[in-house]
XYZ file of C-alpha atoms in Angstrom:
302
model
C 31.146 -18.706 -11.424
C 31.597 -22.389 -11.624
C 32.102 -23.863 -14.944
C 31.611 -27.647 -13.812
C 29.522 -29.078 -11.808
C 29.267 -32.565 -10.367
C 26.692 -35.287 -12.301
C 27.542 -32.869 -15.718
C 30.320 -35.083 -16.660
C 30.413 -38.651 -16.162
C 34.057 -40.642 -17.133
C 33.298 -43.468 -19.598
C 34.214 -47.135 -17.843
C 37.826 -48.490 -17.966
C 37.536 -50.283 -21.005
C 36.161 -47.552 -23.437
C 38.842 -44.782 -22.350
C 41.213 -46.255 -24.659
C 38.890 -46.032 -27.612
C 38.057 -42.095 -26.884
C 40.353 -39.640 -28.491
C 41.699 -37.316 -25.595
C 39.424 -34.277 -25.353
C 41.397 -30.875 -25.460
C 39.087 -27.389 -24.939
C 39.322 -25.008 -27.743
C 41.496 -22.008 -26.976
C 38.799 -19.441 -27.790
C 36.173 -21.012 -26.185
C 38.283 -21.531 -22.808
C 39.100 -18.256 -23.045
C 35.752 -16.675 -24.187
C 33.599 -18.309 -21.011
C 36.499 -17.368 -18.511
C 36.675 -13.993 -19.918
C 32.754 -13.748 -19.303
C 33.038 -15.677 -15.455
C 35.468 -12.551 -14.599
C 32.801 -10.090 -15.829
C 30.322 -11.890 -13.975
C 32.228 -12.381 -10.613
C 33.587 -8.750 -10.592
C 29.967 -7.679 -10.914
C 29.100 -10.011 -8.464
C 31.568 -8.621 -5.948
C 30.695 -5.083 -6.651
C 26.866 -6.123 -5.952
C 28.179 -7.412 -2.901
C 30.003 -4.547 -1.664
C 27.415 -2.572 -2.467
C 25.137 -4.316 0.062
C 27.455 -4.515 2.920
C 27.880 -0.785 3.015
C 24.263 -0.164 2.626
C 22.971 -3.084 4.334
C 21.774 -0.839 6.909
C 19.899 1.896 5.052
C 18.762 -0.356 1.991
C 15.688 -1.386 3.543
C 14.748 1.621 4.814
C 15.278 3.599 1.921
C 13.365 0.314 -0.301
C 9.954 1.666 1.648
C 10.377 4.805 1.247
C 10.229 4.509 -2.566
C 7.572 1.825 -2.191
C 4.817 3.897 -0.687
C 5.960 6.775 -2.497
C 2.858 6.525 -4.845
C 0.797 6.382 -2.460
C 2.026 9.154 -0.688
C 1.963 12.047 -3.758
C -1.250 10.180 -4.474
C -2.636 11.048 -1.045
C -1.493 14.544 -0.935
C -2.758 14.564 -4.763
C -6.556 13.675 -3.190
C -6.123 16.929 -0.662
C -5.050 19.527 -3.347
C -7.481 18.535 -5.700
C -10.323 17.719 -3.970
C -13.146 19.344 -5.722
C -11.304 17.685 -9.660
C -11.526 14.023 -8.090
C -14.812 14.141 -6.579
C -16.378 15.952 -9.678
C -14.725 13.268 -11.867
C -16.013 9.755 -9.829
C -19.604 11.967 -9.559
C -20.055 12.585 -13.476
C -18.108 9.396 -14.397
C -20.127 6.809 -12.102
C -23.240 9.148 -11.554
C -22.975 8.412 -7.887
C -23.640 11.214 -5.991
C -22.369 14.074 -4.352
C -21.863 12.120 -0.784
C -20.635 8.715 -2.584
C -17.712 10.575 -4.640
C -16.725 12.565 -1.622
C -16.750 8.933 0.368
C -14.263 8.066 -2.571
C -11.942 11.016 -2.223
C -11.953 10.361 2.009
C -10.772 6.828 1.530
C -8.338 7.859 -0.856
C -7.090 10.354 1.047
C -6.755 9.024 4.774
C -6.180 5.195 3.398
C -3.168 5.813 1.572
C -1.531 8.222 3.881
C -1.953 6.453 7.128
C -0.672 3.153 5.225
C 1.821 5.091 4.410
C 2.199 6.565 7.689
C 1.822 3.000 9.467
C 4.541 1.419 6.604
C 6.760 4.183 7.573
C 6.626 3.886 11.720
C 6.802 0.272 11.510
C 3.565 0.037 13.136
C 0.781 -2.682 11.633
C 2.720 -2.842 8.761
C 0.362 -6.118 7.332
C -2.685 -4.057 7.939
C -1.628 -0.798 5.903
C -0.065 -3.110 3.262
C -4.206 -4.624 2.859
C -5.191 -1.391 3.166
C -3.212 -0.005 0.177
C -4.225 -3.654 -1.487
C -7.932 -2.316 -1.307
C -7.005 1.092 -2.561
C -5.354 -0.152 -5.470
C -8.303 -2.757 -6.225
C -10.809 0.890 -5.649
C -8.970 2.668 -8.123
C -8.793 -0.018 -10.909
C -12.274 -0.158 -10.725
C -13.113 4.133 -10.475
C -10.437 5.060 -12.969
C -11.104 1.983 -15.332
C -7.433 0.718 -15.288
C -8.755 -2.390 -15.372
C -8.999 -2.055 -19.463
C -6.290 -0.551 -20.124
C -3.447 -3.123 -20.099
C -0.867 -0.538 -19.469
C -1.949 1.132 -16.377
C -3.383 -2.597 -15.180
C -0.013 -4.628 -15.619
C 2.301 -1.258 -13.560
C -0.623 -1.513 -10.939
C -0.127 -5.243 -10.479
C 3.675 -4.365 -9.932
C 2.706 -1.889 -7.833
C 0.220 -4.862 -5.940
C 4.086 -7.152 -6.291
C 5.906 -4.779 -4.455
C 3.280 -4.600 -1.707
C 3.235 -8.197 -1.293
C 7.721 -7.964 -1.094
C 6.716 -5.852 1.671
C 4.701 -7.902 3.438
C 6.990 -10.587 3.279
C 9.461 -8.571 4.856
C 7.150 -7.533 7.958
C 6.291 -11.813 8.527
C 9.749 -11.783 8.604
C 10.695 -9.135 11.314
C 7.801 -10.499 13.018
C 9.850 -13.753 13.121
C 13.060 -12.465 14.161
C 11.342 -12.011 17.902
C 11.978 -15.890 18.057
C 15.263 -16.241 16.666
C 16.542 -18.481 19.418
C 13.716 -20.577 18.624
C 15.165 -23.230 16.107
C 12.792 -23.761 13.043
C 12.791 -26.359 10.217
C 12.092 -24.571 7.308
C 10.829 -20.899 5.973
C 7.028 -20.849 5.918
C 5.451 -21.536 2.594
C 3.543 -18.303 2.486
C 6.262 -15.849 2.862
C 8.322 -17.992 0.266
C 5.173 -17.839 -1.921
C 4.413 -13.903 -1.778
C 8.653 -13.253 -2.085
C 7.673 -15.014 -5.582
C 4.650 -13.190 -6.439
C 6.389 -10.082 -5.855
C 9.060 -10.865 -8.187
C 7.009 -11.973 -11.126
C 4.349 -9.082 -10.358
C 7.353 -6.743 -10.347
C 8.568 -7.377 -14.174
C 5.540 -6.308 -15.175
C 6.287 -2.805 -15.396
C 9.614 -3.811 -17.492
C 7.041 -4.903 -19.705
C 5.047 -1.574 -20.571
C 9.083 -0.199 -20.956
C 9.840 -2.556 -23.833
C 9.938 -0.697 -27.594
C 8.535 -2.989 -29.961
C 10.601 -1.318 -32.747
C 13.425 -1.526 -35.446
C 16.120 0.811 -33.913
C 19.506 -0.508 -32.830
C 19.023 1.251 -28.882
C 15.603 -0.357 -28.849
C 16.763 -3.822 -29.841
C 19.896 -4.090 -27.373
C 17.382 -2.588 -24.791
C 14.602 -5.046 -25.015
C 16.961 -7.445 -24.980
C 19.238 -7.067 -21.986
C 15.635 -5.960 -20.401
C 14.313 -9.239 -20.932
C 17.143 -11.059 -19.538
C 17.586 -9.605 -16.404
C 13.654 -9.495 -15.634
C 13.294 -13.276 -16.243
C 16.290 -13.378 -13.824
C 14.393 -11.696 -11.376
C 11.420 -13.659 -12.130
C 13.063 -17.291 -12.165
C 15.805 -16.335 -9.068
C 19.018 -16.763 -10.366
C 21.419 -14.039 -9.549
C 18.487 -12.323 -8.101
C 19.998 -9.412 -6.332
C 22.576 -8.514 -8.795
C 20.007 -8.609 -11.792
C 17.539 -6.540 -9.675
C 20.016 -3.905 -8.657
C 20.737 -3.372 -12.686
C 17.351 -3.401 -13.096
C 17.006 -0.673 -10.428
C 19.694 1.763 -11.995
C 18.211 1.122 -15.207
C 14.897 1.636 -14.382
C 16.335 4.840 -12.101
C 17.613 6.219 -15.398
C 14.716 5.783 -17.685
C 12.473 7.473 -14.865
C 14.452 10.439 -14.855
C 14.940 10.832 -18.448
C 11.037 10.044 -19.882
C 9.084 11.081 -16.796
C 10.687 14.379 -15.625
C 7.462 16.226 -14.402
C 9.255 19.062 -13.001
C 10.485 20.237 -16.710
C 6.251 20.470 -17.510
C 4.492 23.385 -16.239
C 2.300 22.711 -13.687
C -1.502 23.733 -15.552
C -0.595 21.449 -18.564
C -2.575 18.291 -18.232
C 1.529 15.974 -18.996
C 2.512 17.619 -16.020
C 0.326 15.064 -14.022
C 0.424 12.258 -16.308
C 4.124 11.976 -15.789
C 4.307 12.829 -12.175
C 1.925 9.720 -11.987
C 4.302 7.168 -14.080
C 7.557 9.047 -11.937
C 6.427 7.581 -8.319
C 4.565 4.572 -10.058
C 8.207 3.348 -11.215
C 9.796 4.856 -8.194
C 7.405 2.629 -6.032
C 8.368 -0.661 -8.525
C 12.483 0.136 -7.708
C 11.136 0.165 -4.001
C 10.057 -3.110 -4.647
C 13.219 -3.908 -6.570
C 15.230 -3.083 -3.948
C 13.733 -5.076 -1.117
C 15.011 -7.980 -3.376
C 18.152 -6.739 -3.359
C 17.939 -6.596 0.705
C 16.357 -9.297 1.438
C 16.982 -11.696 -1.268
C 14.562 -13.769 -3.582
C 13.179 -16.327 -0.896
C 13.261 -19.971 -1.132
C 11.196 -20.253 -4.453
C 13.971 -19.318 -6.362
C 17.047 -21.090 -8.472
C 19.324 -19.371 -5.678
C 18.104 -21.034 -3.088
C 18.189 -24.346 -5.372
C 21.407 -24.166 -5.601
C 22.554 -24.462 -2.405
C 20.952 -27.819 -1.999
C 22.634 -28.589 -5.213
C-alpha cells in the first residue's frame, strides 16, 4: 500500500528548483491508484483476518488436501487390484510377480506416507517416499510424454517439497531459544521450488481461446500465479488462487455426477484430488508464508 518509496524520488539541487515548473498530480490519476490501494489493502486485511481465525486449523487442514491423492490413489490400488496389475503386466510385459510388486508399492507406499504425513511421524521420510512413487508412476503410466499429466505431477512433486519445508521447520522450533543468524538456504530453496512447481497446474487450466470468460480468466490467472511464483503478496494471491482453483474443481471435475462403470468417472476423480492436493500445497503458502526467496521477504530489508 505505499505509493512512495525512499531513493524513487530524488529533489533536484537548490539552484535548479527555481527553473522546474511546480509538479501538481493529475486528479484522476491520484484518485485512480488510491482507489486501487483501498481495494488492495481491504483485501489485504480480509486475507489477514482470515488467517488469524484459522491460523490454527490451516495447516492441518493444508495436509490433509495434500496427500489426498495419494490417499484415493492408495485405496484406488486395493479395489482394483487385478485392473492395475493386468495393465503394468501387458503394458511393460513384466510378469505376473513384477506387476503385482508394482501394485504392493503403490499400495502400502502411498498410504503409510500418508499415514506417517498425517501422525506427524517421519514426515521427511514419507514425503521421499511419495517423491519415489510419483517418479514410479511417471515412468509405468508414461506421464512422462504427456505434458499435461507431467507438468500437474510436478505440482504435485511442489507441494511435497512445501511440505517438507514445513517439517525442517517444526523440527527447528525444538531450539527456539537457541538464537540463529539466518533461515537455512535449503528450506528457503525448496519454499521456492514449491511455489514455482505449484503454478504449473494453473498452467494445464489456461484456455487458449477467443471467448470473453476465457480471456479475463487467463489473464487474472496469470497474474496471480507469477505472484505466487516471484513472492509478492504471496499469501493473499495464493488464497485467490485457492478459491479459484476450489471452484473450477468442483465445477469441471465433479466425479460423483458420472456413474461409476463409465471409464470419465475415474478420469475426473483423478484430476479432483490431483488439484485438491495442488490447493494443499497452496495453502501451506498461505500458512506459512513464501520463505526468504521471495520479493516479501525483500522488502523488509528494503
Amino acid at each position: 500500500g505505499v505509493l512512495w518509496e525512499p531513493g524513487w524520488f530524488r529533489p533536484p539541487a537548490a539552484g535548479q528548483r527555481a527553473a522546474l515548473p511546480a509538479a501538481r498530480p493529475s486528479g484522476g490519476s491520484s484518485s485512480g491508484t488510491m482507489g486501487q490501494t483501498d481495494i488492495m489493502g481491504t483485501a489485504e486485511d480480509v486475507a489477514d483476518q482470515f488467517l488469524r481465525v484459522t491460523k490454527q486449523y490451516l495447516p492441518h487442514l493444508a495436509r490433509l488436501c495434500l496427500i489426498s491423492t495419494f490417499l484415493e490413489d492408495g485405496i484406488r490400488m486395493w479395489f482394483q487390484w487385478n485392473d492395475q496389475r493386468d495393465y503394468i503386466e501387458v503394458t511393460w510385459s513384466c510378469g505376473y510377480l513384477l506387476a503385482t510388486c508394482f501394485v504392493l508399492i503403490n499400495l502400502f507406499g502411498q498410504l503409510g506416507g500418508c499415514i506417517l504425513i498425517l501422525s506427524r511421524n517421519f514426515v521427511q521420510y514419507a514425503c521421499f517416499g511419495l517423491f519415489g512413487i510419483i517418479a514410479l508412476q511417471t515412468i509405468a503410466y508414461s506421464i512422462l510424454w504427456d505434458l499435461k499429466f507431467l507438468m500437474r505431477n510436478l505440482a504435485l512433486g511442489g507441494g511435497l517439497l512445501l511440505l517438507l519445508a514445513e517439517s525442517r521447520s517444526e523440527g527447528k522450533s525444538m531450539f527456539a531459544g537457541v538464537p540463529t543468524i539466518k533461515e537455512s538456504s535449503p528450506k528457503q530453496y525448496m519454499q521456492l521450488g514449491g511455489r514455482v512447481l505449484l503454478i504449473l497446474m494453473f498452467m494445464t487450466l489456461l484456455h487458449f481461446n477467443s471467448s470473453f470468460f476465457s480471456i479475463i480468466q487467463n489473464v487474472v490467472g496469470t497474474g496471480l500465479i507469477v505472484l505466487v511464483a516471484i513472492g509478492f503478496k504471496t499469501k493473499l494471491a495464493a488464497l485467490t488462487l485457492v478459491i479459484w482453483l476450489f471452484s473450477l474443481n468442483l465445477y469441471f471435475n465433479a466425479f460423483w455426477t458420472v456413474p461409476t462403470y463409465k471409464p470419465m468417472h475415474d478420469f475426473l476423480k483423478y484430476d479432483f484430488f490431483q488439484s485438491m492436493s495442488v490447493i494443499g500445497g497452496l495453502l501451506l503458502v498461505v500458512a506459512l508464508g513464501p520463505g526468504g526467496v521471495s520479493m516479501d521477504e525483500k522488502k523488509k530489508e528494503w
